Amino acid sequence: MDTDMTTSGGLNLFIDLANVPAELQSGITALANHAPQQNISLRENDDLQDVEFHWLLRFERDFGLGEGECSVMVDPNVDTGADQKRIAIVVKYHRRIEAFRSLGRILGASRQIQGPDSERIQSLLNYTEKSCYENLAVMIDCSRGGVLKQASVFNMLRNCALMGINMVQLYTEDTYQIEGETFFGYLRGGYTRQELICIDDYADALGIELVPCIQTLGHLGQILQWPKYHIYRDTNEVLLGNWDETYNLIEKMITTISSPLRSKKIHIGLDEAGGVGEGRYRQIFGYEDPTRVFLNHLRRVQDICKNHGLQPMIWSDMLFTLASKNNSLAGYYDGGTPQLTDHLPPDIDLVYWDYYHTSSTSYATKIEQHRELGCANPWVATAAWTWNRFWCALPLTFATIQAACQASKRKDGGVKNMMITIWGDEGHECDMFSALPAMYYFADHGYTQENEIDLDRLKSCFEGVCGANFDDWVYASKIDQAPDSDQPFTMKTHFAPNTSKYLLWEDPFLAHISPQYSQMNLEVHYEEVVKKLSKALEYNEDYPQNCRLRMAHHIATVLSLKCHLHARLAQAYQLGQIQELHDLCEGRLVDLQVAVDQLWKYHRSMWHKTNKPFGWEVVELRYGGLRTRLSTMRERILEYIQASAIWLDRVQKQQAQQDGSVVSVSGYASSYESQGGLASICARRRGSFMGEDDDERPSIPEFETVREAMYEYSGCNLLMDYARVSTPSRPG
């Protein structure tokens, strides 16, 4: 970005880089060069004489401030002129991250003040705030297919810095390269050592600690699938404990992922390791209580970390689910403090993850249980609902974040460290940047002791920092919000339905999910979503990043055509309305094919701009399946129409030759008579309906089977994966 640019829609912010503390200069330069509004300019004071209205920013480190504290004020010693067109702003900080967050808040204020306004300037640019936590972290999944490109990670880091998030973890199960272990990252886009060094340098310049986040027990099916690694298997997903070779491999993993980074913290995973000790472990060593197997393994991995000067943290769920003998969310959340068969190793940081509750009481109770386990300072991890969908489910995300933060900020029983996770389960189909509103909402909660945040300020900051309209991005979540999906929040576990995903990937010809939504007018719902997102996508220099809404717009366009198409076709077929069947086939169905192609191509383009190419093949095969099934559906309908015309003509001729015999073809004859016959529609078209038995009446069995509701009382409130919705059949 040219540092002599002018703002697009707001006022100009000027920073004299020569007078910026050296520890901030690289970060300030990166943020200025990528400001979405192009309204941060790095100039010397003498260059500002011709600028009509601007703010001049100055940064000072002040160790008199508390840890995590910063202050922003309008400098009263600088002459603003009679018209107040020149404002000097002083940012004082203790940690670098608060200096960058202050810049983010000033960018937000610049969107609210378009000219001299003494009262609003004093209100927005004079404040002190302090982080509620030692660490405010975000974890980004780079293991479920999509591995962020280096430039995308840099983009995320810049956003984090301006929000005040001071720790980032890149979740890498096998997506990092290990010398001598060629299958780590193999055809998966694994990060190289040099890439990790560059990302760590960039993060450090922005005041962010980059912490490695890997797996050292479960979630390793991607590597354990290869024959070379079968010796390390307990189960298909879980490493074999109590086996020296396993710990040699784990030490390689830990040293490889940690050595390029400055941080001495490491997240070693250990979550959802169901079946630990029950596979090859049991065959080799005999039965042993799974909790004891788990704790013994944890001690050995902790020893490796200690030997390399690393402080490990783990996900805490297995401590609860193993003790309760219930390997489910209920086993984690619903029970009491587990009675472990052995002591928890000391100096292990437990990360309590909970993405499903909207009551702070649930979180407060579980935090206390972690302390009772022996972890004095547990972490709390909330989440942006990005997994198994195309766009972040922001409304539920906000509700769960608020509940988690309210419990975590309590003066009696709160925590020192919080994390928001961004998962990509089920193919990483989601645009990870759709989580930006959730990240900012989370960050703002991290800088106030209040139970509620200032939503108006958040919206303006989101516009200034992210270059997009907050309300438009939240509205895009409507692609997963069917008319019946708004459920009251209670103490129970909540899930955000992924309506757009299962409607998109549902087999169009079998439509086995359709009874769940047959009584709803989803066409109207998605047409309204298309209309509003079309408006949001109109170019506006204030919201350059609203362009990312195009993914949700394409999804809604496809679903407005697809969701009730099968029902329309089946009805026309069953009523013998051949012309209507033809018109739907050559009209709405063809339009749907075009819309699906547009979605596929846009999604492909977005993926390759954001992620490494590996992993896209998984999603593209899904598009290939959908496109092929739509093509088959169209071909079979047209073949049926052709075969029906020929069959009807043959039957009528046979009737004419058989005096007194009557063969009922009324359903077809009335339709053809009223529509003038359709034999010419697809003349000479032959296919699956023109078999050896030409006397059999043509049919489309897919339109004759009565559909049954799989989840009778759930409506559209479903969260389903691709395998469940793409076909009712199980492979094999």
XYZ file of C-alpha atoms in Angstrom:
732
model
C 0.000 0.000 0.000
C 1.267 3.467 -0.853
C 1.917 5.330 2.373
C 0.761 8.564 0.684
C -2.736 7.259 0.115
C -5.858 8.950 1.383
C -8.720 7.407 3.241
C -11.666 5.781 1.492
C -14.646 7.132 3.331
C -13.138 8.076 6.720
C -10.484 10.413 8.011
C -6.733 9.990 7.831
C -4.568 8.608 10.632
C -0.941 9.660 10.521
C 1.937 8.052 12.363
C 5.461 9.465 12.341
C 7.265 6.145 12.144
C 10.608 7.647 13.133
C 9.184 8.565 16.520
C 7.469 5.223 17.133
C 9.211 2.973 19.713
C 11.464 0.531 17.896
C 9.593 -2.477 19.300
C 6.420 -1.329 17.485
C 7.820 -0.138 14.174
C 7.646 -3.403 12.218
C 4.143 -4.116 13.466
C 2.882 -0.603 12.776
C 4.314 -0.770 9.261
C 2.583 -4.091 8.546
C -0.742 -2.795 9.854
C -0.486 0.451 7.900
C 0.401 -1.334 4.676
C -2.653 -3.586 4.934
C -5.260 -1.291 6.476
C -8.535 -2.253 4.743
C -9.722 1.361 4.623
C -6.275 2.549 3.435
C -6.372 5.318 6.001
C -3.139 4.849 7.956
C -0.284 6.883 6.547
C 3.321 6.849 7.730
C 4.560 10.410 7.286
C 6.677 12.942 9.052
C 4.954 15.879 10.723
C 6.206 18.315 8.108
C 4.279 16.448 5.397
C 0.866 17.212 6.911
C 0.456 20.877 6.042
C -1.890 20.233 3.132
C -4.069 17.626 4.849
C -7.422 19.125 5.762
C -8.471 16.852 8.635
C -6.363 14.232 10.328
C -5.384 12.537 13.546
C -1.724 12.272 14.492
C -0.894 9.225 16.629
C 1.991 8.950 19.072
C 2.941 5.789 21.008
C 4.734 5.713 24.373
C 5.633 2.733 26.516
C 4.687 3.352 30.140
C 5.789 0.799 32.738
C 3.750 2.691 35.289
C 0.703 1.074 33.749
C -0.329 -2.360 34.967
C 0.251 -5.531 32.959
C -2.238 -5.532 30.071
C -3.236 -1.910 30.649
C -3.233 0.966 28.174
C -4.492 4.530 28.000
C -5.508 6.684 25.079
C -5.977 10.431 25.279
C -6.202 13.493 23.105
C -3.047 15.498 23.763
C -4.205 18.813 25.281
C -0.824 20.392 24.578
C -1.221 20.234 20.806
C -2.946 23.138 19.097
C -5.950 21.730 17.245
C -6.800 25.018 15.571
C -10.065 26.841 15.756
C -11.804 24.201 13.640
C -10.156 21.237 15.451
C -8.937 19.730 12.200
C -5.677 18.509 13.688
C -5.961 16.097 16.622
C -2.960 14.595 18.403
C -3.604 11.284 20.147
C -1.235 9.695 22.653
C -1.298 5.928 23.184
C 0.442 4.686 26.329
C 0.927 0.961 26.790
C 2.677 -1.629 28.938
C 2.537 -4.646 26.591
C 2.919 -4.213 22.848
C -0.374 -5.985 22.136
C -2.335 -3.223 23.883
C -0.659 -0.611 21.678
C -1.932 -2.435 18.597
C -5.394 -2.939 20.120
C -5.527 0.793 20.827
C -4.794 1.427 17.165
C -7.728 -0.842 16.353
C -10.038 1.148 18.616
C -8.839 4.399 17.062
C -9.558 2.957 13.606
C -13.055 2.182 14.878
C -13.491 5.707 16.196
C -12.383 7.074 12.835
C -15.417 5.401 11.257
C -17.732 7.215 13.662
C -16.226 10.680 13.347
C -16.188 12.135 9.849
C -15.187 15.663 10.819
C -14.406 17.947 13.761
C -16.707 16.987 16.629
C -15.275 17.956 19.995
C -17.757 16.031 22.127
C -17.477 12.730 20.250
C -13.702 13.040 19.970
C -13.386 13.460 23.708
C -15.780 10.560 24.299
C -14.147 8.073 21.949
C -10.472 9.007 22.270
C -10.000 9.386 26.016
C -10.105 6.087 27.852
C -8.167 3.507 29.823
C -8.703 -0.236 29.529
C -7.048 -3.354 30.847
C -7.025 -6.966 29.727
C -8.862 -9.358 32.030
C -6.407 -12.126 31.155
C -2.720 -12.870 30.942
C -3.361 -14.590 27.619
C -6.191 -14.014 25.190
C -5.672 -16.648 22.512
C -7.108 -17.908 19.255
C -6.545 -21.430 17.932
C -6.960 -21.976 14.172
C -7.499 -25.447 12.731
C -5.013 -26.267 9.962
C -5.590 -30.021 9.960
C -9.039 -30.715 8.491
C -7.987 -30.231 4.874
C -7.475 -26.484 4.740
C -3.950 -25.383 5.668
C -3.817 -21.598 5.662
C -1.327 -20.041 3.310
C 1.365 -17.951 4.946
C -0.276 -14.763 3.680
C -3.603 -15.855 5.199
C -1.942 -16.497 8.547
C -0.389 -13.023 8.355
C -3.850 -11.597 7.682
C -5.250 -13.377 10.728
C -2.340 -12.158 12.850
C -2.941 -8.535 11.848
C -6.591 -8.823 12.792
C -5.669 -10.452 16.099
C -3.209 -7.683 16.939
C -5.748 -4.920 16.299
C -8.281 -6.807 18.438
C -5.834 -7.300 21.327
C -5.418 -11.085 21.009
C -1.875 -11.850 22.174
C -1.568 -15.577 21.441
C -2.208 -17.671 18.316
C -2.064 -21.447 18.048
C -2.055 -23.185 14.674
C -3.623 -26.608 15.203
C -1.520 -29.090 13.231
C -2.152 -32.814 13.684
C 0.178 -33.972 10.925
C 0.428 -30.803 8.839
C 4.029 -29.953 9.621
C 7.094 -31.500 8.073
C 9.469 -33.647 10.144
C 12.909 -34.571 8.883
C 13.005 -38.284 8.174
C 9.241 -38.690 8.584
C 8.118 -38.106 5.012
C 4.467 -38.936 5.638
C 4.020 -35.990 8.016
C 2.379 -33.356 5.862
C 2.483 -35.737 2.891
C 0.140 -34.333 0.195
C -1.506 -32.339 2.986
C 0.295 -28.986 2.736
C 2.365 -29.406 5.891
C 4.194 -26.302 7.108
C 7.942 -26.254 6.568
C 10.389 -25.125 9.229
C 11.072 -21.943 7.269
C 7.362 -21.138 7.035
C 6.998 -21.527 10.801
C 9.984 -19.253 11.400
C 8.500 -16.566 9.131
C 5.066 -16.820 10.776
C 6.647 -16.612 14.229
C 8.658 -13.528 13.239
C 5.557 -11.834 11.874
C 3.559 -12.700 15.000
C 6.289 -11.400 17.283
C 6.399 -8.080 15.428
C 2.695 -7.716 16.294
C 3.126 -8.579 19.967
C 1.665 -12.071 19.523
C 3.054 -15.310 20.916
C 2.836 -18.169 18.417
C 2.340 -21.422 20.334
C 2.589 -24.873 18.706
C -0.581 -26.949 18.962
C -0.324 -30.623 18.014
C -1.633 -34.065 18.988
C 0.370 -36.655 20.906
C -2.225 -39.384 21.448
C -5.518 -39.266 19.526
C -6.608 -37.519 16.322
C -3.639 -39.000 14.462
C -5.490 -41.147 11.959
C -4.046 -39.161 9.059
C -0.561 -40.412 9.891
C -1.510 -43.810 11.338
C -3.230 -44.800 8.078
C 0.154 -45.356 6.420
C 1.712 -48.845 6.702
C 4.974 -47.369 7.961
C 3.178 -46.136 11.078
C 1.110 -49.204 11.922
C 3.630 -50.111 14.627
C 2.605 -46.956 16.491
C -1.107 -47.758 16.475
C -3.249 -48.585 19.452
C -6.372 -47.913 17.359
C -6.846 -46.301 13.964
C -6.753 -42.851 15.600
C -4.762 -43.360 18.809
C -1.039 -43.844 19.390
C 0.220 -46.889 21.260
C 1.208 -45.968 24.800
C 3.893 -47.643 26.922
C 5.951 -48.288 23.774
C 9.415 -46.711 23.566
C 9.277 -46.212 19.805
C 6.101 -44.181 20.242
C 7.864 -41.736 22.545
C 10.846 -41.457 20.210
C 8.395 -40.370 17.516
C 6.608 -37.966 19.877
C 9.927 -36.369 20.824
C 10.625 -35.779 17.131
C 7.186 -34.214 16.774
C 7.650 -31.928 19.766
C 11.151 -30.748 18.889
C 10.252 -30.188 15.238
C 7.160 -28.069 15.915
C 8.623 -26.083 18.828
C 12.181 -25.334 17.710
C 11.281 -22.759 15.015
C 9.213 -20.743 17.505
C 10.124 -18.382 20.338
C 7.448 -19.665 22.704
C 8.243 -22.115 25.466
C 4.602 -23.171 25.709
C 3.194 -26.102 23.751
C -0.275 -27.567 23.368
C 0.055 -31.354 23.160
C -3.634 -32.138 22.581
C -4.734 -35.501 24.083
C -8.453 -34.891 23.537
C -11.068 -37.336 22.219
C -8.718 -40.317 22.365
C -11.576 -42.791 22.631
C -10.486 -46.430 22.832
C -7.091 -45.666 24.381
C -5.682 -48.882 25.816
C -8.390 -50.976 24.166
C -6.773 -51.823 20.818
C -3.289 -53.199 20.204
C -2.333 -51.957 23.669
C -4.623 -54.554 25.219
C -3.344 -57.257 22.871
C 0.267 -56.540 23.825
C 0.060 -55.580 27.508
C -3.272 -57.002 28.604
C -6.113 -55.052 30.125
C -5.266 -51.933 32.088
C -7.621 -49.253 33.303
C -7.818 -46.696 30.443
C -7.467 -43.752 32.844
C -4.200 -45.195 34.125
C -3.004 -45.769 30.551
C -3.836 -42.171 29.739
C -2.110 -40.702 32.809
C 1.018 -42.814 32.327
C 1.217 -41.637 28.730
C 0.720 -38.032 29.827
C 3.634 -38.310 32.280
C 5.982 -39.585 29.605
C 5.025 -36.856 27.155
C 5.355 -34.258 29.923
C 8.861 -35.517 30.659
C 9.796 -34.967 27.011
C 8.470 -31.421 27.216
C 10.407 -30.735 30.437
C 13.610 -32.037 28.893
C 13.223 -29.418 26.164
C 12.213 -26.590 28.485
C 8.568 -26.548 27.369
C 5.422 -25.958 29.414
C 2.653 -28.266 28.113
C -1.094 -27.773 28.104
C -3.719 -30.384 27.197
C -7.412 -30.545 26.443
C -9.075 -31.844 29.601
C -11.994 -33.939 28.326
C -10.392 -37.384 28.601
C -9.905 -36.975 32.343
C -13.674 -36.702 32.686
C -14.909 -39.107 30.024
C -12.581 -41.947 30.992
C -13.516 -41.665 34.648
C -17.229 -41.586 33.844
C -16.872 -44.379 31.238
C -18.900 -42.180 28.894
C -16.992 -41.115 25.791
C -19.395 -38.332 24.832
C -20.066 -34.673 25.521
C -22.401 -35.743 28.312
C -19.531 -37.614 29.917
C -17.480 -34.427 29.843
C -20.021 -31.824 30.861
C -22.723 -33.513 32.915
C -20.781 -35.355 35.581
C -18.956 -34.237 38.693
C -15.265 -34.032 39.444
C -13.726 -37.344 38.297
C -12.113 -39.657 40.812
C -8.883 -40.502 39.012
C -7.185 -43.863 39.501
C -3.888 -42.002 39.777
C -2.725 -38.455 40.415
C -2.686 -35.867 37.650
C 0.935 -34.959 36.856
C 1.894 -31.572 38.316
C 2.561 -28.510 36.148
C 0.125 -29.528 33.443
C -2.170 -26.756 32.216
C -5.667 -28.080 31.568
C -7.757 -26.496 28.826
C -11.482 -26.855 29.512
C -13.236 -26.593 26.158
C -16.957 -25.942 25.964
C -18.674 -24.629 22.855
C -22.220 -25.643 23.658
C -23.581 -23.915 26.758
C -25.247 -20.518 27.014
C -25.430 -20.300 30.795
C -22.401 -19.004 32.699
C -23.309 -21.340 35.569
C -22.307 -24.376 33.484
C -18.864 -22.902 32.874
C -18.349 -21.770 36.464
C -19.148 -25.249 37.771
C -16.759 -26.966 35.393
C -13.959 -24.447 36.086
C -14.197 -25.308 39.776
C -14.089 -29.032 38.967
C -10.813 -28.498 37.115
C -9.365 -26.868 40.213
C -10.539 -29.815 42.285
C -8.565 -32.043 39.904
C -5.414 -30.210 40.947
C -5.106 -27.577 38.203
C -5.070 -24.216 39.983
C -5.202 -22.147 36.799
C -7.197 -23.899 34.070
C -7.690 -22.355 30.674
C -11.175 -21.927 29.217
C -11.697 -22.439 25.495
C -14.808 -21.246 23.716
C -15.355 -21.436 19.945
C -16.494 -19.748 16.793
C -18.959 -22.220 15.257
C -17.115 -22.746 11.958
C -16.971 -26.535 11.774
C -19.183 -28.635 9.507
C -20.683 -25.627 7.709
C -19.972 -22.888 5.148
C -20.259 -19.745 7.308
C -19.728 -19.175 11.008
C -22.934 -19.627 13.042
C -22.536 -16.260 14.738
C -25.701 -15.938 16.887
C -25.023 -19.110 18.898
C -21.323 -18.268 18.905
C -22.016 -14.936 20.595
C -24.260 -16.585 23.194
C -21.708 -19.250 24.128
C -18.788 -16.786 24.167
C -20.673 -14.445 26.462
C -21.548 -17.233 28.900
C -17.965 -18.533 28.940
C -16.509 -15.049 29.422
C -18.914 -14.119 32.185
C -17.810 -17.171 34.162
C -14.138 -16.704 33.316
C -14.048 -13.038 34.424
C -15.553 -13.612 37.859
C -13.430 -12.159 40.631
C -14.120 -15.240 42.742
C -13.243 -18.215 40.616
C -12.368 -16.733 37.241
C -9.382 -17.742 35.116
C -6.228 -16.094 33.833
C -6.225 -17.482 30.300
C -8.914 -17.782 27.635
C -8.972 -19.127 24.122
C -11.343 -19.073 21.163
C -11.052 -22.014 18.784
C -11.814 -22.023 15.060
C -12.323 -25.594 13.910
C -12.650 -26.900 10.351
C -14.079 -30.392 10.856
C -15.713 -32.152 7.902
C -13.563 -30.849 5.094
C -12.811 -27.259 6.099
C -15.635 -26.034 3.864
C -16.133 -22.893 5.936
C -14.522 -19.548 5.199
C -12.423 -19.236 8.355
C -12.484 -15.456 8.068
C -16.240 -15.581 8.678
C -15.170 -16.040 12.329
C -13.799 -12.469 12.514
C -16.953 -11.056 14.180
C -16.748 -13.813 16.792
C -13.054 -13.139 17.395
C -13.689 -9.429 17.934
C -16.666 -10.124 20.194
C -14.440 -12.470 22.212
C -11.597 -9.931 22.334
C -13.839 -7.114 23.528
C -15.086 -9.340 26.339
C -11.436 -9.809 27.250
C -10.985 -6.091 27.875
C -13.951 -5.343 30.112
C -15.076 -6.638 33.483
C -18.669 -5.954 32.483
C -20.963 -8.841 31.569
C -21.959 -7.090 28.348
C -19.793 -5.413 25.739
C -20.379 -2.132 23.927
C -21.939 -3.510 20.743
C -22.030 -0.163 18.912
C -18.318 0.320 19.504
C -17.657 -3.265 18.398
C -19.459 -2.655 15.107
C -17.465 0.481 14.321
C -14.201 -1.240 15.277
C -15.065 -4.216 13.100
C -15.614 -1.828 10.212
C -12.335 -0.005 10.841
C -10.198 -3.087 11.487
C -11.784 -5.727 9.258
C -13.169 -3.473 6.536
C -16.633 -5.025 6.603
C -20.121 -4.437 7.960
C -20.696 -6.358 11.185
C -24.468 -6.705 10.762
C -24.094 -7.980 7.189
C -21.661 -10.672 8.293
C -23.951 -11.741 11.121
C -26.891 -11.804 8.704
C -24.974 -14.248 6.473
C -25.479 -16.818 9.249
C -29.088 -16.948 8.040
C -28.035 -19.576 5.508
C -28.176 -22.010 8.444
C -31.183 -20.505 10.196
C -34.388 -22.051 8.877
C -37.642 -20.466 10.101
C -37.987 -23.062 12.883
C -34.367 -23.037 14.030
C -34.581 -20.303 16.661
C -34.663 -22.207 19.930
C -34.704 -20.641 23.410
C -31.375 -20.832 25.188
C -31.442 -23.057 28.264
C -28.989 -24.772 30.587
C -28.686 -27.734 28.241
C -26.121 -28.387 25.520
C -26.856 -26.421 22.344
C -25.871 -27.085 18.739
C -26.023 -24.772 15.752
C -27.754 -26.526 12.835
C -25.830 -26.657 9.550
C -28.933 -26.350 7.382
C -27.182 -24.982 4.308
C -24.693 -27.850 4.305
C -27.172 -30.684 4.456
C -29.504 -28.980 1.987
C -26.667 -28.482 -0.476
C -25.165 -31.977 -0.272
C -28.472 -33.859 0.097
C -28.866 -36.112 -2.908
C -31.202 -34.137 -5.199
C -32.903 -37.207 -6.646
C -33.399 -39.160 -3.421
C -34.102 -36.138 -1.179
C -34.093 -38.332 1.908
C -33.736 -35.344 4.262
C -36.732 -33.542 2.726
C -39.360 -34.683 5.294
C -37.501 -32.578 7.860
C -38.324 -29.364 5.998
C -41.274 -30.264 3.756
C -43.695 -28.109 5.762
C -41.501 -24.999 5.567
C -41.239 -22.553 2.714
C -37.475 -22.497 2.495
C -37.563 -21.081 -1.010
C -38.933 -17.805 0.341
C -36.386 -17.843 3.174
C -33.411 -18.258 0.855
C -34.761 -15.825 -1.720
C -34.879 -13.216 1.049
C -31.315 -14.070 2.080
C -30.183 -13.709 -1.543
C -31.892 -10.337 -1.788
C -30.290 -8.918 1.364
C -26.823 -10.298 0.649
C -27.008 -8.918 -2.897
C -27.508 -5.487 -1.364
C -24.595 -6.036 1.036
C -22.380 -7.042 -1.889
C -22.947 -3.815 -3.788
C -19.580 -2.091 -3.816
C -19.112 0.264 -0.919
C -15.709 1.758 -0.239
C -16.496 1.665 3.481
C -16.849 -2.131 3.404
C -14.257 -3.549 0.983
C -14.207 -6.925 2.739
C -17.953 -7.434 2.342
C -16.832 -9.215 -0.822
C -16.366 -12.336 1.330
C -20.151 -12.490 1.672
C -20.266 -13.809 -1.882
C -19.812 -17.366 -0.596
C -22.970 -17.152 1.527
C -24.761 -15.423 -1.370
C -23.917 -18.271 -3.761
C -25.040 -20.842 -1.181
C -28.374 -19.079 -0.675
C -28.888 -18.789 -4.440
C -28.378 -22.522 -4.911
C -30.673 -23.419 -2.031
C -33.454 -21.101 -3.192
C -33.581 -23.287 -6.319
C -32.813 -26.688 -4.789
C -34.591 -27.036 -1.457
C -38.089 -27.850 -2.791
C -37.230 -28.825 -6.361
C -37.614 -32.555 -5.697
C -41.067 -31.992 -4.190
C -42.154 -29.950 -7.215
C -40.868 -32.561 -9.652
C -42.396 -35.466 -7.729
C -45.773 -33.753 -7.580
C -45.803 -33.076 -11.321
C -44.791 -36.676 -11.968
C -47.406 -38.165 -9.656
C -50.180 -35.996 -11.141
C -49.154 -36.874 -14.696
C -48.396 -33.205 -15.453
C -45.867 -33.948 -18.146
C -45.532 -30.383 -19.404
C -44.963 -29.090 -15.862
C -42.388 -31.840 -15.308
C -40.625 -30.833 -18.488
C -40.716 -27.138 -17.671
C -39.270 -27.720 -14.205
C -36.580 -29.955 -15.640
C -35.501 -27.561 -18.380
C -36.119 -24.454 -16.288
C -35.520 -24.630 -12.544
C -33.289 -27.701 -12.669
C -31.069 -26.201 -15.372
C -30.906 -22.931 -13.403
C -29.833 -24.964 -10.386
C -27.060 -26.635 -12.366
C -25.777 -23.227 -13.429
C -25.935 -21.917 -9.847
C -24.090 -24.966 -8.500
C -21.344 -24.460 -11.085
C -21.001 -20.814 -10.059
C -20.797 -21.788 -6.383
C -18.235 -24.493 -7.080
C -15.995 -22.155 -9.097
C -16.228 -19.363 -6.540
C -15.508 -21.737 -3.655
C -12.540 -23.128 -5.571
C -11.179 -19.645 -6.186
C -11.646 -18.620 -2.546
C -9.978 -21.806 -1.295
C -6.870 -21.324 -3.423
C -6.538 -17.693 -2.375
C -6.824 -18.621 1.302
C -5.405 -22.144 1.701
C -2.748 -24.353 0.261
C -4.156 -26.483 -2.609
C -4.107 -29.760 -0.683
C -7.447 -30.724 0.819
C -9.516 -29.047 -1.867
C -9.871 -32.414 -3.592
C -12.122 -33.580 -0.740
C -14.549 -30.699 -1.226
C -14.320 -30.774 -5.004
C -15.301 -34.445 -5.079
C -18.473 -33.421 -3.256
C -19.220 -30.821 -5.899
C -18.465 -33.403 -8.559
C -20.945 -35.798 -6.990
C -23.658 -33.141 -6.764
C -23.128 -31.953 -10.336
C -23.225 -35.519 -11.637
C -26.387 -36.382 -9.716
C -28.115 -33.272 -11.045
C -27.095 -34.247 -14.549
C -28.380 -37.798 -14.019
C -31.632 -36.441 -12.617
C -32.208 -34.251 -15.645
C -31.320 -36.991 -18.113
C -33.619 -39.514 -16.460
C -36.552 -37.094 -16.402
C -36.139 -36.244 -20.078
C -35.753 -39.927 -20.947
C -38.911 -40.643 -18.992
C -40.837 -37.969 -20.877
C -39.651 -39.370 -24.197
C -40.369 -42.969 -23.205
C -43.816 -41.996 -21.894
C -44.735 -40.382 -25.195
C -43.678 -43.492 -27.116
C -45.406 -45.819 -24.653
C -48.638 -43.812 -24.808
C -48.610 -43.816 -28.587
C -48.116 -47.607 -28.628
C -50.916 -48.220 -26.111
C -53.326 -46.020 -28.038
C -52.572 -47.912 -31.239
C -53.097 -51.228 -29.468
C -56.448 -50.008 -28.153
C -57.553 -49.046 -31.611
C -56.733 -52.537 -32.868
C -58.548 -54.371 -30.062
C -62.274 -53.890 -30.382
C -63.874 -53.409 -26.998
C -60.733 -53.643 -24.881
C -59.922 -50.777 -22.534
C -56.527 -50.053 -21.066
C -56.463 -47.179 -18.575
C -53.972 -44.513 -19.521
C -56.074 -41.627 -18.283
C -53.361 -40.077 -16.168
C -51.116 -39.817 -19.158
C -53.731 -39.342 -21.897
C -55.470 -36.407 -20.233
C -52.148 -34.727 -19.717
C -51.033 -35.263 -23.292
C -54.407 -34.297 -24.765
C -54.527 -31.054 -22.820
C -50.935 -30.217 -23.693
C -50.933 -31.328 -27.310
C -48.563 -34.269 -26.780
C -44.891 -34.184 -25.861
C -43.487 -36.842 -28.147
C -41.648 -34.139 -30.044
C -40.033 -32.590 -26.956
C -37.152 -35.024 -26.870
C -37.530 -36.701 -30.249
C -35.284 -39.684 -30.865
C -34.061 -39.537 -27.245
C -33.474 -43.051 -25.881
C -32.054 -44.148 -22.578
C -32.706 -46.159 -19.435
C -36.472 -46.237 -19.970
C -36.201 -47.867 -23.432
C -35.288 -51.371 -22.368
C -36.267 -54.760 -23.667
C -39.743 -54.651 -22.117
C -41.223 -51.797 -24.114
C -44.746 -52.663 -22.975
C -44.022 -51.723 -19.380
C -45.229 -48.253 -18.446
C -42.185 -45.946 -17.887
C -41.667 -44.782 -14.329
C -39.302 -42.883 -12.066
C -39.128 -44.854 -8.807
C -37.264 -41.969 -7.116
C -40.502 -39.938 -7.383
C -42.758 -42.729 -6.113
C -41.222 -43.709 -2.769
C -42.810 -42.056 0.244
C -40.123 -40.263 2.244
C -39.826 -40.898 5.979
C -38.614 -38.382 8.544
C -35.361 -39.593 10.090
C -35.587 -37.205 13.035
C -39.290 -36.934 13.647
C -39.446 -33.971 16.009
C -36.320 -32.072 15.016
C -37.431 -30.161 11.921
C -34.407 -28.358 10.514
C -32.556 -28.325 13.835
C -29.995 -30.834 12.645
C -26.210 -30.966 12.538
C -25.175 -33.598 9.989
C -22.039 -34.540 8.089
C -21.575 -35.159 4.391
C -21.724 -38.960 4.571
C -25.103 -38.841 6.304
C -26.756 -36.427 3.858
C -25.237 -37.388 0.506
C -26.926 -40.793 0.442
C -29.202 -42.891 2.664
C -27.006 -45.915 1.925
C -23.971 -47.008 3.857
C -20.936 -47.970 1.778
C -19.761 -51.553 1.751
